[in-house]
XYZ file of C-alpha atoms in Angstrom:
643
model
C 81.784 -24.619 -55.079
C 85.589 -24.062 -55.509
C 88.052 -21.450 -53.915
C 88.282 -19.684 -56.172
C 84.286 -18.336 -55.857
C 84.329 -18.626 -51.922
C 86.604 -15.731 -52.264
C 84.890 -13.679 -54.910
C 82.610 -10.800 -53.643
C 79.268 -12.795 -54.102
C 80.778 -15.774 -52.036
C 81.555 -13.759 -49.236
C 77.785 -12.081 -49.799
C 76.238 -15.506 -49.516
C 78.620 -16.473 -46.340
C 77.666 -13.663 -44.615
C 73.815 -13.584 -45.607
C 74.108 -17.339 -44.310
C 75.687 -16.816 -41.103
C 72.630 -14.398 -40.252
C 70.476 -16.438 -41.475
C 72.153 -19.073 -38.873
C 71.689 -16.790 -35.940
C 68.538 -15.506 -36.680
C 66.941 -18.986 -36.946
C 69.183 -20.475 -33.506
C 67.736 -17.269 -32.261
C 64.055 -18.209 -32.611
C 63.720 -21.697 -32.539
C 66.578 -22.822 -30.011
C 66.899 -19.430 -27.647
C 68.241 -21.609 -24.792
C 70.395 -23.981 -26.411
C 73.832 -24.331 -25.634
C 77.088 -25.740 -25.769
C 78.838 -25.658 -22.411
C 82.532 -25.725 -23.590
C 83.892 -25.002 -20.196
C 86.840 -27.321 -18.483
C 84.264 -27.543 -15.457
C 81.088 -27.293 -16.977
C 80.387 -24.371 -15.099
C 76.990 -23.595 -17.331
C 75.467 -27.118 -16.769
C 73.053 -27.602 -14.287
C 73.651 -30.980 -11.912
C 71.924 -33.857 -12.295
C 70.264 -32.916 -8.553
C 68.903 -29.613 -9.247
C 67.344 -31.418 -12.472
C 65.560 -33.998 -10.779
C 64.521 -31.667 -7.819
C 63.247 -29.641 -10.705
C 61.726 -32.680 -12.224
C 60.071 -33.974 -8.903
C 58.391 -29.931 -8.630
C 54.377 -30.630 -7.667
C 53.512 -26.862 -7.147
C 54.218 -23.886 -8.721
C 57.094 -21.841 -7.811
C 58.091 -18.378 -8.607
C 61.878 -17.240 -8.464
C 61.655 -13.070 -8.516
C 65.221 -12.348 -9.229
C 66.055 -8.016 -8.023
C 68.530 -6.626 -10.799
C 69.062 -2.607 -10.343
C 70.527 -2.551 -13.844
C 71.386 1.266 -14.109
C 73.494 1.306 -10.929
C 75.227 -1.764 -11.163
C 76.214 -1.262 -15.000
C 79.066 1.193 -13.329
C 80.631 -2.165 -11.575
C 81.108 -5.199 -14.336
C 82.019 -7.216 -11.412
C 78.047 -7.274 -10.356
C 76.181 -6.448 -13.406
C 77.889 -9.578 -15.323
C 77.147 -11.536 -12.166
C 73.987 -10.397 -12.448
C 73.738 -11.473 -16.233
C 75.241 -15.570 -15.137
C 72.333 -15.394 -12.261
C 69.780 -14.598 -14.946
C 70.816 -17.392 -17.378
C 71.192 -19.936 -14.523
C 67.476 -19.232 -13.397
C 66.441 -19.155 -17.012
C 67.960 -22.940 -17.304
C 66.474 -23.710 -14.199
C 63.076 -22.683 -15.677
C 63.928 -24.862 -18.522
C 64.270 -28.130 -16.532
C 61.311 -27.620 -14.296
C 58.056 -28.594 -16.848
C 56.591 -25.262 -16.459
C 56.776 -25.648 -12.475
C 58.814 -23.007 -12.079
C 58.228 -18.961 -13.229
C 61.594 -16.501 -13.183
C 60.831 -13.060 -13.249
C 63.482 -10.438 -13.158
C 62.887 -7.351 -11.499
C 64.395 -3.677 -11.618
C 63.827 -2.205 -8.724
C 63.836 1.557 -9.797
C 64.506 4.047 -6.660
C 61.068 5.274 -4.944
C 58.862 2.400 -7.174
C 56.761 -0.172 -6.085
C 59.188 -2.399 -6.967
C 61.796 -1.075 -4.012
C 59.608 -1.536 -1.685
C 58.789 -4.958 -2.844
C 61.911 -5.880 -3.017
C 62.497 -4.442 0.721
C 59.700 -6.526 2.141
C 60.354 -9.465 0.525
C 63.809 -9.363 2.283
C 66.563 -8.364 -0.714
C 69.023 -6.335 0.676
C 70.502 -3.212 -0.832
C 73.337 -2.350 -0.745
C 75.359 1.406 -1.722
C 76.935 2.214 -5.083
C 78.050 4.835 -6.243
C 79.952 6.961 -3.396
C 77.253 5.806 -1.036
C 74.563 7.962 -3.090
C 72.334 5.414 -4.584
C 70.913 2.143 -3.523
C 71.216 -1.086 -5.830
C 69.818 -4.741 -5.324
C 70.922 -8.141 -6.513
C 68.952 -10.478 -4.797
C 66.560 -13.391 -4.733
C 63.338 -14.328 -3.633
C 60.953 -17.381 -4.052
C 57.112 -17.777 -3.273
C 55.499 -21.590 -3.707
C 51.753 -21.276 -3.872
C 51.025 -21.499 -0.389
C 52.787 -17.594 -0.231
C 55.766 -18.747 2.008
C 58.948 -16.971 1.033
C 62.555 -17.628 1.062
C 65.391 -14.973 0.311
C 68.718 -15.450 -0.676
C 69.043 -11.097 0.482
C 72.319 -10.737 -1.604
C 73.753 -12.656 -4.352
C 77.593 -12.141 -3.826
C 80.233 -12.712 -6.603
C 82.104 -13.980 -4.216
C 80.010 -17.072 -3.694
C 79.379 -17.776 -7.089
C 80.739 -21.776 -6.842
C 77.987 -22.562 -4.144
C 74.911 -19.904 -6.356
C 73.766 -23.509 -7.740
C 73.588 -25.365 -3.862
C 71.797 -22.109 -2.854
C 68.891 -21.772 -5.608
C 68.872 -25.411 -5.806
C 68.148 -25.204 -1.576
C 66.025 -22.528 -1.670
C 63.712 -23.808 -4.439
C 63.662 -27.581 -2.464
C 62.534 -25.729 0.856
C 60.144 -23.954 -0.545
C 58.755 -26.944 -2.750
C 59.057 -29.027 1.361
C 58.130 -25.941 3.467
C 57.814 -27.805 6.754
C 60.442 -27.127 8.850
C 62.997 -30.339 9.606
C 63.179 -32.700 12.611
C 66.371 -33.123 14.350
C 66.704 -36.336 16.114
C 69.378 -36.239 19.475
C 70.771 -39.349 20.874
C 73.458 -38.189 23.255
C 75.758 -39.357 25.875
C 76.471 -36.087 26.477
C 74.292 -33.467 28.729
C 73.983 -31.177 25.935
C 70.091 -30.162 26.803
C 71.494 -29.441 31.008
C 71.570 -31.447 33.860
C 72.517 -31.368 37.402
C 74.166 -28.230 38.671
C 73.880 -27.050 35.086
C 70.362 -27.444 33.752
C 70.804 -25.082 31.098
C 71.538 -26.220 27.470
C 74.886 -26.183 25.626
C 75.028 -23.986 23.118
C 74.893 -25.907 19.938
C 71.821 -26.804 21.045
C 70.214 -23.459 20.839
C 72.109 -23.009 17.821
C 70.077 -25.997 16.002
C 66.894 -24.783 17.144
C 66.941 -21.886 15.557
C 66.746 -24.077 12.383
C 65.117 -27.629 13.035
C 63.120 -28.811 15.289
C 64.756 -30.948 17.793
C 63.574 -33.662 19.474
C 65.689 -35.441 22.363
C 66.001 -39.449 22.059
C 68.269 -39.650 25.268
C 65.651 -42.636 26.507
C 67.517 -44.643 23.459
C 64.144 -45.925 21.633
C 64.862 -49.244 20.357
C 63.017 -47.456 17.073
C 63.668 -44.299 14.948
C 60.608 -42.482 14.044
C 60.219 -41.997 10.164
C 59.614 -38.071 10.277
C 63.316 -37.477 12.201
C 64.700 -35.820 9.108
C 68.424 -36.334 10.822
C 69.470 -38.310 13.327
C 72.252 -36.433 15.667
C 74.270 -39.114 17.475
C 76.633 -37.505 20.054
C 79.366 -40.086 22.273
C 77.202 -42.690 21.725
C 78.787 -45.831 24.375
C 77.049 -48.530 25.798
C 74.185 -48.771 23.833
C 72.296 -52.011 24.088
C 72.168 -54.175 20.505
C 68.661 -52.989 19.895
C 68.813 -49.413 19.895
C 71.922 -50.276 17.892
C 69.822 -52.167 15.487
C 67.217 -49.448 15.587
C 70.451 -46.975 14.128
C 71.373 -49.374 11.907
C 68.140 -49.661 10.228
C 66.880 -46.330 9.989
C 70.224 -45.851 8.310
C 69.592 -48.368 5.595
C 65.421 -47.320 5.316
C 67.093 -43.826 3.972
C 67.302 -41.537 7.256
C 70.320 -39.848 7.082
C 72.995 -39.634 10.572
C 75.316 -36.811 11.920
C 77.486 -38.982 14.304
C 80.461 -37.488 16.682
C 82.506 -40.395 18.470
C 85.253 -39.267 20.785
C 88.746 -41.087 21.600
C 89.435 -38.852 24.260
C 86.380 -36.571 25.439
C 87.619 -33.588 27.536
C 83.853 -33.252 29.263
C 84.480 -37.033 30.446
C 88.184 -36.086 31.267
C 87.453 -33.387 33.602
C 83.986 -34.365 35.158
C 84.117 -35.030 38.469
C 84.261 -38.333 39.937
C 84.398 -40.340 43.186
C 87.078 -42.713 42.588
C 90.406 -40.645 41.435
C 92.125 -43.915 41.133
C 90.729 -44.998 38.613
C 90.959 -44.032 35.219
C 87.953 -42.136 33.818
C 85.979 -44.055 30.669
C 86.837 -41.165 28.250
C 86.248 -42.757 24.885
C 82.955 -43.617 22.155
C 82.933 -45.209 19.332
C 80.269 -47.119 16.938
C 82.222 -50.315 15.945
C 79.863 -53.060 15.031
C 78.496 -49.992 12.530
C 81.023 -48.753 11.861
C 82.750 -51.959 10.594
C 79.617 -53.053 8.154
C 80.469 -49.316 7.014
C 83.806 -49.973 5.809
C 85.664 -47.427 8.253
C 87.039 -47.607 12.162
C 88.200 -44.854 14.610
C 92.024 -45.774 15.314
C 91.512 -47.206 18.598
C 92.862 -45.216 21.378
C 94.759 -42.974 19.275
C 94.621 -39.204 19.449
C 95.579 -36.722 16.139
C 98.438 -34.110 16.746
C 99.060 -31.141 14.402
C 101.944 -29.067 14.068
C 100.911 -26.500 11.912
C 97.544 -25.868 13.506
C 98.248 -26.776 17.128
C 96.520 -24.474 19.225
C 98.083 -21.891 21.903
C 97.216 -22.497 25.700
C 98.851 -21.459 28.490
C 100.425 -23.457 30.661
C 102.681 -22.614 34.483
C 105.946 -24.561 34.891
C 109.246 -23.809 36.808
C 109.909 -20.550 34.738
C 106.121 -19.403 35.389
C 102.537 -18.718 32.680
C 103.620 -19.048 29.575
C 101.873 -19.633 26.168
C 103.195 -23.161 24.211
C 101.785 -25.330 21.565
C 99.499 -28.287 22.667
C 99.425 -30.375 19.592
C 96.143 -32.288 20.610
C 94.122 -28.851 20.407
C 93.475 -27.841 16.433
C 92.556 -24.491 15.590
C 92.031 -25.764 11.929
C 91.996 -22.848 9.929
C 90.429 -23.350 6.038
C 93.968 -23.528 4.371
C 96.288 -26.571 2.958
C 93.143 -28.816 2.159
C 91.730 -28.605 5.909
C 88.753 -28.452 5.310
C 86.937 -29.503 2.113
C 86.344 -26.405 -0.338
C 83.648 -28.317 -2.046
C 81.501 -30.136 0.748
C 78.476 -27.844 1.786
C 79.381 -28.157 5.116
C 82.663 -26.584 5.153
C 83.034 -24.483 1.746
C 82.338 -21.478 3.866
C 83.857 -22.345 7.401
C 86.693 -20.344 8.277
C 88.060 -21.397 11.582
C 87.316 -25.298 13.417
C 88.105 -25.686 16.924
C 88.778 -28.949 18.133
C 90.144 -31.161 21.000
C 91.882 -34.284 21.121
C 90.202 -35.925 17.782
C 90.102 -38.837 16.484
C 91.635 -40.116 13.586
C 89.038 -42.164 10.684
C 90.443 -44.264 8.324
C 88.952 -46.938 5.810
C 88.872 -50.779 7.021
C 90.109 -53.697 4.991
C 86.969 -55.537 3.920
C 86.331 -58.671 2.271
C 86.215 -57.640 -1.990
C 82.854 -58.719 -2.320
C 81.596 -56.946 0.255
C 79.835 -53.441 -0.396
C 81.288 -50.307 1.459
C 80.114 -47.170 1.796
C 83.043 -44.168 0.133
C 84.567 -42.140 2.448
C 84.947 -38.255 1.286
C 87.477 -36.679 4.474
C 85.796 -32.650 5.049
C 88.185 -32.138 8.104
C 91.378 -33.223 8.297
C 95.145 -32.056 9.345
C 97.968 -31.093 7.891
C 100.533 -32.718 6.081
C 102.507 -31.752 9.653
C 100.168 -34.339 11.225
C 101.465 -36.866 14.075
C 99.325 -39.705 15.515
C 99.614 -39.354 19.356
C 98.894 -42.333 22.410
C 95.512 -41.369 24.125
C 97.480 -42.163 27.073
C 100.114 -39.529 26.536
C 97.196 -36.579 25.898
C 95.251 -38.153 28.839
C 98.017 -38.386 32.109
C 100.829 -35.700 30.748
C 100.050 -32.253 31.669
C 103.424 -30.796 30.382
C 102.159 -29.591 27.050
C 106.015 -29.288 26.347
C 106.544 -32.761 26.678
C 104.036 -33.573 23.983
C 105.708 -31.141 21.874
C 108.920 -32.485 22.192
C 107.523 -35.742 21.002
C 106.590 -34.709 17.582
C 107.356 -36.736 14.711
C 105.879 -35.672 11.650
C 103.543 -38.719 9.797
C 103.913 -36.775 6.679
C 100.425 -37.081 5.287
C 96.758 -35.614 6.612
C 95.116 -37.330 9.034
C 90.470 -37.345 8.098
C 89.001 -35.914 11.369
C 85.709 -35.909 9.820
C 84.244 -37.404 6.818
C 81.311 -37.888 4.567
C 80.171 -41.550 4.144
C 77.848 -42.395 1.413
C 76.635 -45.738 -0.748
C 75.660 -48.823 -0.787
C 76.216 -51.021 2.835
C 74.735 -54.132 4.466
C 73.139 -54.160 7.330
C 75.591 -54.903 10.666
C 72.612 -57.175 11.980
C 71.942 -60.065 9.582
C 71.013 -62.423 11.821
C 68.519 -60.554 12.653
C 66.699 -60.885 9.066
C 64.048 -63.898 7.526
C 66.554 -66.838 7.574
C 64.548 -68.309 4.573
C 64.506 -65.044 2.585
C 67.620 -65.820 1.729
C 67.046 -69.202 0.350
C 63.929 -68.070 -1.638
C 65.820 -65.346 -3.072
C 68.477 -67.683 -4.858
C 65.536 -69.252 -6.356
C 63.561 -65.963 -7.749
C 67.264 -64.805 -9.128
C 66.873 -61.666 -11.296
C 64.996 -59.544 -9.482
C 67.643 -58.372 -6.920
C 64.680 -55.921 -4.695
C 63.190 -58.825 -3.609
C 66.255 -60.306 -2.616
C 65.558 -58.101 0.638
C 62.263 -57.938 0.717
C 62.135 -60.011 4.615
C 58.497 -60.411 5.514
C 60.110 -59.701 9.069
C 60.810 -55.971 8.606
C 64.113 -56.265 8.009
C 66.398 -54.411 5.819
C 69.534 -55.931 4.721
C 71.235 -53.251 2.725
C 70.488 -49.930 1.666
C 71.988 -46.780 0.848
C 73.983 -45.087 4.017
C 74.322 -41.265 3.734
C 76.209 -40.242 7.097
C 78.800 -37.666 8.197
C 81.283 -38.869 11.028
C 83.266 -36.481 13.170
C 86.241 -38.035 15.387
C 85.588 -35.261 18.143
C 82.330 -34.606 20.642
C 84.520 -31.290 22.001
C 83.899 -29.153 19.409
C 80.753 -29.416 20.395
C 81.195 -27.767 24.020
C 80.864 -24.117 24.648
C 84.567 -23.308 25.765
C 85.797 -24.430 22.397
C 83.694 -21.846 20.375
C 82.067 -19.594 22.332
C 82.697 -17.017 25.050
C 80.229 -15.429 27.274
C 80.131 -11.689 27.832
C 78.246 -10.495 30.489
C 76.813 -6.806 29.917
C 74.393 -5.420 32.449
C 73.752 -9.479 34.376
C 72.974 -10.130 30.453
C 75.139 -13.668 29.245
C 76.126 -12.855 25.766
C 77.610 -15.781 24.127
C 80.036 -14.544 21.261
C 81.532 -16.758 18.663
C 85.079 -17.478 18.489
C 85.129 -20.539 16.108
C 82.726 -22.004 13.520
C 81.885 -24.933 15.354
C 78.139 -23.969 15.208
C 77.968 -22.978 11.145
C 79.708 -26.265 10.813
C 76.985 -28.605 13.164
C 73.969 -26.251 11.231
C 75.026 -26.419 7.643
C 76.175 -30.714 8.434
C 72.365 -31.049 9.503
C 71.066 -28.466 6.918
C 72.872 -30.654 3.686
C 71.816 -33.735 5.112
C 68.001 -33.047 6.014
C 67.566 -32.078 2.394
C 67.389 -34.947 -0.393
C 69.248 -36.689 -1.279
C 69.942 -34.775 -5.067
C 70.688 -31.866 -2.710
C 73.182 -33.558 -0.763
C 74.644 -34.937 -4.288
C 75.494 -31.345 -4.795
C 79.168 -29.748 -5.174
C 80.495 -26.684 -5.527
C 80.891 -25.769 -8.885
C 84.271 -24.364 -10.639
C 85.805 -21.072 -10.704
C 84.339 -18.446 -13.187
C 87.128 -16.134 -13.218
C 90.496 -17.050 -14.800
C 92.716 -14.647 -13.206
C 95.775 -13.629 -15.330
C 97.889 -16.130 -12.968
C 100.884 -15.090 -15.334
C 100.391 -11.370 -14.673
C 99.975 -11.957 -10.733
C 103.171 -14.432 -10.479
C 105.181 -11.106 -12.571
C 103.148 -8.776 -9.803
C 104.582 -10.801 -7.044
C 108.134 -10.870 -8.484
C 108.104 -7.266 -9.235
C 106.995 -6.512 -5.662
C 109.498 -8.579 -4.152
C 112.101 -6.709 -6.279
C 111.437 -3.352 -5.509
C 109.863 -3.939 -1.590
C 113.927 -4.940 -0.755
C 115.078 -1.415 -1.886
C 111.997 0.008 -0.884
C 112.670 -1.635 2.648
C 116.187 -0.170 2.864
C 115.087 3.318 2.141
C 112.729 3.770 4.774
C 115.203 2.283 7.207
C 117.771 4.597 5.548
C 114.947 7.109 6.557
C 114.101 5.624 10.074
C 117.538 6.485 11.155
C 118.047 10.186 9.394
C 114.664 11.337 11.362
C 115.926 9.584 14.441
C 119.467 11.497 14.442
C 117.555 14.582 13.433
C 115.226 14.164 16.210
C 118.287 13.377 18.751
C 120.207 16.250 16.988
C 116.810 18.998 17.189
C 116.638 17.737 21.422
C 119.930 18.840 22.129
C 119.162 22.576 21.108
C 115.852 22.697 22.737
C 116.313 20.907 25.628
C 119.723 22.577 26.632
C 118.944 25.877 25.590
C 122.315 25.716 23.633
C 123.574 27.741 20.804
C 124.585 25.719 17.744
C 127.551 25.487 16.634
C 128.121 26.302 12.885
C 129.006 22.699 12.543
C 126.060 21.243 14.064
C 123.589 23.760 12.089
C 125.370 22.533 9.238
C 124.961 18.871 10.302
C 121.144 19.591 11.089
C 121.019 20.952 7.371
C 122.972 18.142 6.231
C 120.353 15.493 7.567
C 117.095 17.320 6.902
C 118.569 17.722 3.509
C 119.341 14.425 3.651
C 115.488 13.275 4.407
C 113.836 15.011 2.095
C 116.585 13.252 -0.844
C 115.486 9.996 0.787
C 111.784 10.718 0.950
C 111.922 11.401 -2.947
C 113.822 8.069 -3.877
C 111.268 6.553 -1.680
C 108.683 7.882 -3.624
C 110.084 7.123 -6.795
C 110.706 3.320 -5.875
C 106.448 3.313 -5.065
C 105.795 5.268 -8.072
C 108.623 2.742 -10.541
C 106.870 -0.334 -8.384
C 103.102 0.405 -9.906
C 103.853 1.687 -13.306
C 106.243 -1.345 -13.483
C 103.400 -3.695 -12.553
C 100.785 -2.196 -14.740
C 102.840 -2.138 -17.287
C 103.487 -5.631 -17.428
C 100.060 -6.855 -16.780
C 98.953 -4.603 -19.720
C 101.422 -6.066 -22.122
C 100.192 -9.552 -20.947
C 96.813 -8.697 -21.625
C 97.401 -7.265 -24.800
C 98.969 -10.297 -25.893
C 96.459 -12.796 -24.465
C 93.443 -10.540 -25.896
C 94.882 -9.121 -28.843
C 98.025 -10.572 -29.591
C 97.547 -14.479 -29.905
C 94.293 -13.602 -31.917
C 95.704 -11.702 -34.379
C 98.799 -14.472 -35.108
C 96.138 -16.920 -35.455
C 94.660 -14.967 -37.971
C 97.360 -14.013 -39.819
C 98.447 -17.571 -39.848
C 94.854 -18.471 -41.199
C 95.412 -16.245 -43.855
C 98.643 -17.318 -44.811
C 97.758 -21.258 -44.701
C 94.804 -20.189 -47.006
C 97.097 -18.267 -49.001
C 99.671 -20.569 -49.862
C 96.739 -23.510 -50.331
C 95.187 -20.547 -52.798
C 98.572 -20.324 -54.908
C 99.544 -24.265 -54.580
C 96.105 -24.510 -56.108
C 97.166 -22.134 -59.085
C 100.385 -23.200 -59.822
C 98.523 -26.812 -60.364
C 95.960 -25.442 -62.616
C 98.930 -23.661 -64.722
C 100.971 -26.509 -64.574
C 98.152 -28.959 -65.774
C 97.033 -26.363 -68.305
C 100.553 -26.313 -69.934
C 100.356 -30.099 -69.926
C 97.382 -29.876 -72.202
């Protein structure tokens, strides 16, 4: 086939007949296949949500609630909609039949609305308030339990997979989780306060706890989680007992403490002696591969918190940098970990600082993912100093910047040894070496013992985040307590325990990419422009400000003295209202210049990204072809004069 009939009319007949043909059959005989060309693969499900899928052994049935007619007036949701349907359809894909999607339009006044209402969807108003759409999610294993994700928000389109992914697992494990608390704090109430802290009514809601403060020297199986709070002093065995259910697969939420403000400010006989503030899991944490800096305390400058403090010159608010009010901004807290992509504000006190340990090469270490940590204004501060100065000023003072963030909190997971082997077969290891290959039943110890195994663990270098005065405040209406939420502390413990009580391919999960590419060219021009016309805007209305105040001074005279003007001042009153209403229009010409300016720019950028760039690769396509075309012909007449 040459050129020269690819362009002819019944060449470009064939092409074209082909290219249906193409469709037609991809159409039919592949309808889900695709080719996920994006930088982030934002179109392929993980390898977790397939084998969740994979491991499905009942049916379950994903009703997804589309109100197509309202939402086609807002792109933003009705193309959302559209990615939600071809995720669930890829989801159906990957589940051997175990899973049915059915998508639903909830017309108003159908049976359909009012399934959608009882199965929990929420709706939500459109259209100047007069209609009522839904966009929502609902799943039903066979046993009829449901689970409802009520709204499916663009705006938390990187976490949709973690969501259906979690909603599907829960329904496929229905039974509700066990929480496992080992604490050296009196979290569940004691003494002159018997009622529980707060957190832990906030993890009831959601798991079922169960209170370990007798320290079993053995971890049931069915503790989903196991929630160790300033753990110190704990004999070796209930150590061992940790250590083990760690490696057997349990999975741990630990909070050690250099500096615990409960222990700081409990009260205490002997005054002389300094109070035992500090916890810490070392033997652990060592076979780990991570320590708590011993004794030292993290400082912030950025996100120091405010407290007041009385000196010589009286109250007055100042920055104690032990105190973080860690809002989510400069990489504090990890974007992409479940259990702080959607925490806004952390409060904590006096925190520790986590940091990898030097270990022998050989050796196998868990990785350490940071999900909390400072800022780059970071300072590493003497326990010592937080503990005996008062003077928040002081501490202040003292600030020299480390440069670099400091992990308050981090995710540990892979492959460790247990921090006990003594404790295993001493001949298991001998008989091993001989079997060789098989490296499972290098660790199979007729004694019980597990010698390494797969750690999946968060640790968090504070226990005061934990206490009511850092996130919650109590308002009393009518005798009633009402605690009220000032921080995420809670959302933080609950979706920690949430992540890790699933499996381990939902824990595996991360936040996906972005889907929209914002015209970042057209919003750095927006911001320029802004800037440009804001400084003349800004003189204006000061030029303004102080025309309506002389007026104003100018308009009191006559009333409040009864006086008759003078021609000159009439004239000056004239002069200055005259003056206003001049300014008033520049004013509004500067807003008026400042839009069309930026819409005009972001239009020509658009119309060169959309239209533009397309067309000059076309046009160079052409031409390329076109010049090939008539090298091609001058050849032919060249080697036909030859002849």
């Amino acid at each position: 086939m040459n050129k020269q009939f690819l362009l002819s009319g019944t060449g470009l007949l064939l092409a074209a007949g082909l290219f249906l043909a193409v469709n037609i059959i991809s159409n039919l005989w592949f309808p889900y296949f695709r080719l996920d060309m994006t930088e982030s693969k934002l179109f392929t499900l993980s390898d977790g949500t397939r084998n969740i899928l994979r491991k499905l052994e009942e049916p379950i049935t994903l009703n997804l609630y589309v109100s197509r007619k309202p939402l086609a007036e807002y792109p933003l949701l009705s193309n959302y909609a559209v990615r939600v349907r071809d995720m669930l359809r890829e989801y159906r894909e990957h589940a051997d039949g175990m899973l049915t999607v059915n998508v639903i339009d909830p017309e108003p006044f159908s049976e359909a609305e009012d399934q959608a209402v009882a199965e929990g969807v929420r709706n939500v108003p459109v259209g100047g308030g007069k209609n009522q759409a839904y966009l929502g999610l609902v799943g039903v294993n066979s046993t009829d339990d449901r689970r409802a994700i009520p709204f499916l928000a663009p705006g938390k389109e990187a976490s949709l997979e973690y969501e259906v992914t979690k909603l599907i697992y829960n329904l496929a494990h229905p039974e509700k989780r066990v929480v496992g608390i080992l604490s050296g704090l009196p979290i569940f109430g004691e003494g002159p306060r018997p009622e529980p802290w707060s957190i832990v009514n906030t993890i009831r809601e959601f798991f079922e706890l169960r209170d370990l403060s007798e320290a079993p020297a053995d971890i049931a199986e069915d503790i989903d989680v196991l929630m160790l709070i300033h753990p110190r002093d704990l004999e070796e065995d209930v150590l061992y007992a940790i250590d083990q259910y760690a490696l057997r697969g349990g999975k741990l939420m630990v909070f050690v403490d250099p500096l615990s403000d409960f222990d700081l400010n409990a009260p205490r006989e002997d005054t002389s002696v300094a109070p035992e503030v500090a916890s810490s899991l070392p033997l652990l944490f060592d076979a780990w591969g991570i320590e708590m800096l011993e004794n030292k305390v993290a400082g912030d400058r950025s996100f120091a918190m405010r407290v007041q403090h009385r000196d010589a010159r009286g109250l007055r608010e100042v920055y104690y940098l032990p105190w973080l009010r860690l809002e989510k901004k400069g990489g504090t807290l990890d974007s992409e970990d479940f259990s702080t992509r959607d925490i806004k504000l952390l409060h904590l006190g006096a925190a520790g600082i986590l940091q990898r340990k030097e270990k022998a090469a050989d050796q196998p270490v868990a990785s350490m993912a940071p999900i909390v940590q400072t800022s780059q204004q970071s300072t590493i501060l003497e326990r010592d100093l937080v503990m005996f100065q008062r003077d928040p000023g002081v501490i202040l003072d003292a600030f020299k910047s480390e440069d670099r963030q400091l992990a308050l909190a981090a995710r540990l997971d892979g492959n460790v040894l247990s921090a006990f082997p003594e404790r295993g077969d001493p001949d298991t290891g001998d008989e091993d070496e001989d079997a060789g290959e098989d490296e499972e039943d290098a660790y199979d110890d007729p004694s019980g013992h597990v010698a390494e195994g797969e750690l999946n663990a968060i640790v968090v270098a504070d226990t005061d985040l934990l206490q009511n005065r850092f996130w919650i405040r109590i308002r009393r209406i009518f005798d009633i307590q009402i605690p009220q939420t000032i921080a995420n502390n809670g959302d933080f413990v609950v979706n920690s325990l949430e992540n890790l009580s699933g499996s381990t391919d939902l824990i595996s999960l991360r936040s996906r990419g972005e889907y929209a590419r914002p015209f970042t060219r057209v919003d750095d021009i927006r911001r320029e422009a802004e800037e440009r016309f804001r400084d003349k805007e800004k003189r204006l209305k000061e030029k303004l400000e102080k025309t309506e105040e002389r007026l104003r001074e100018l308009q009191k005279e006559q009333n409040g003295g009864g006086k008759i003007l003078t021609p000159e001042q009439s004239r000056e009153i004239a002069k200055f209202k005259k003056e206003r209403l001049k300014t008033r229009k520049e004013l509004r010409a500067v807003q008026h210049d400042l839009h069309k300016n930026i819409e005009s720019l972001g239009t020509k950028l658009r119309f060169i990204n959309i239209i533009l760039v397309p067309l000059v690769v076309a046009l160079l396509a052409v031409l390329l072809n076109f010049l090939r075309f008539r090298r091609a012909a001058r050849t032919a007449r060249a080697a036909a004069a030859e002849d």
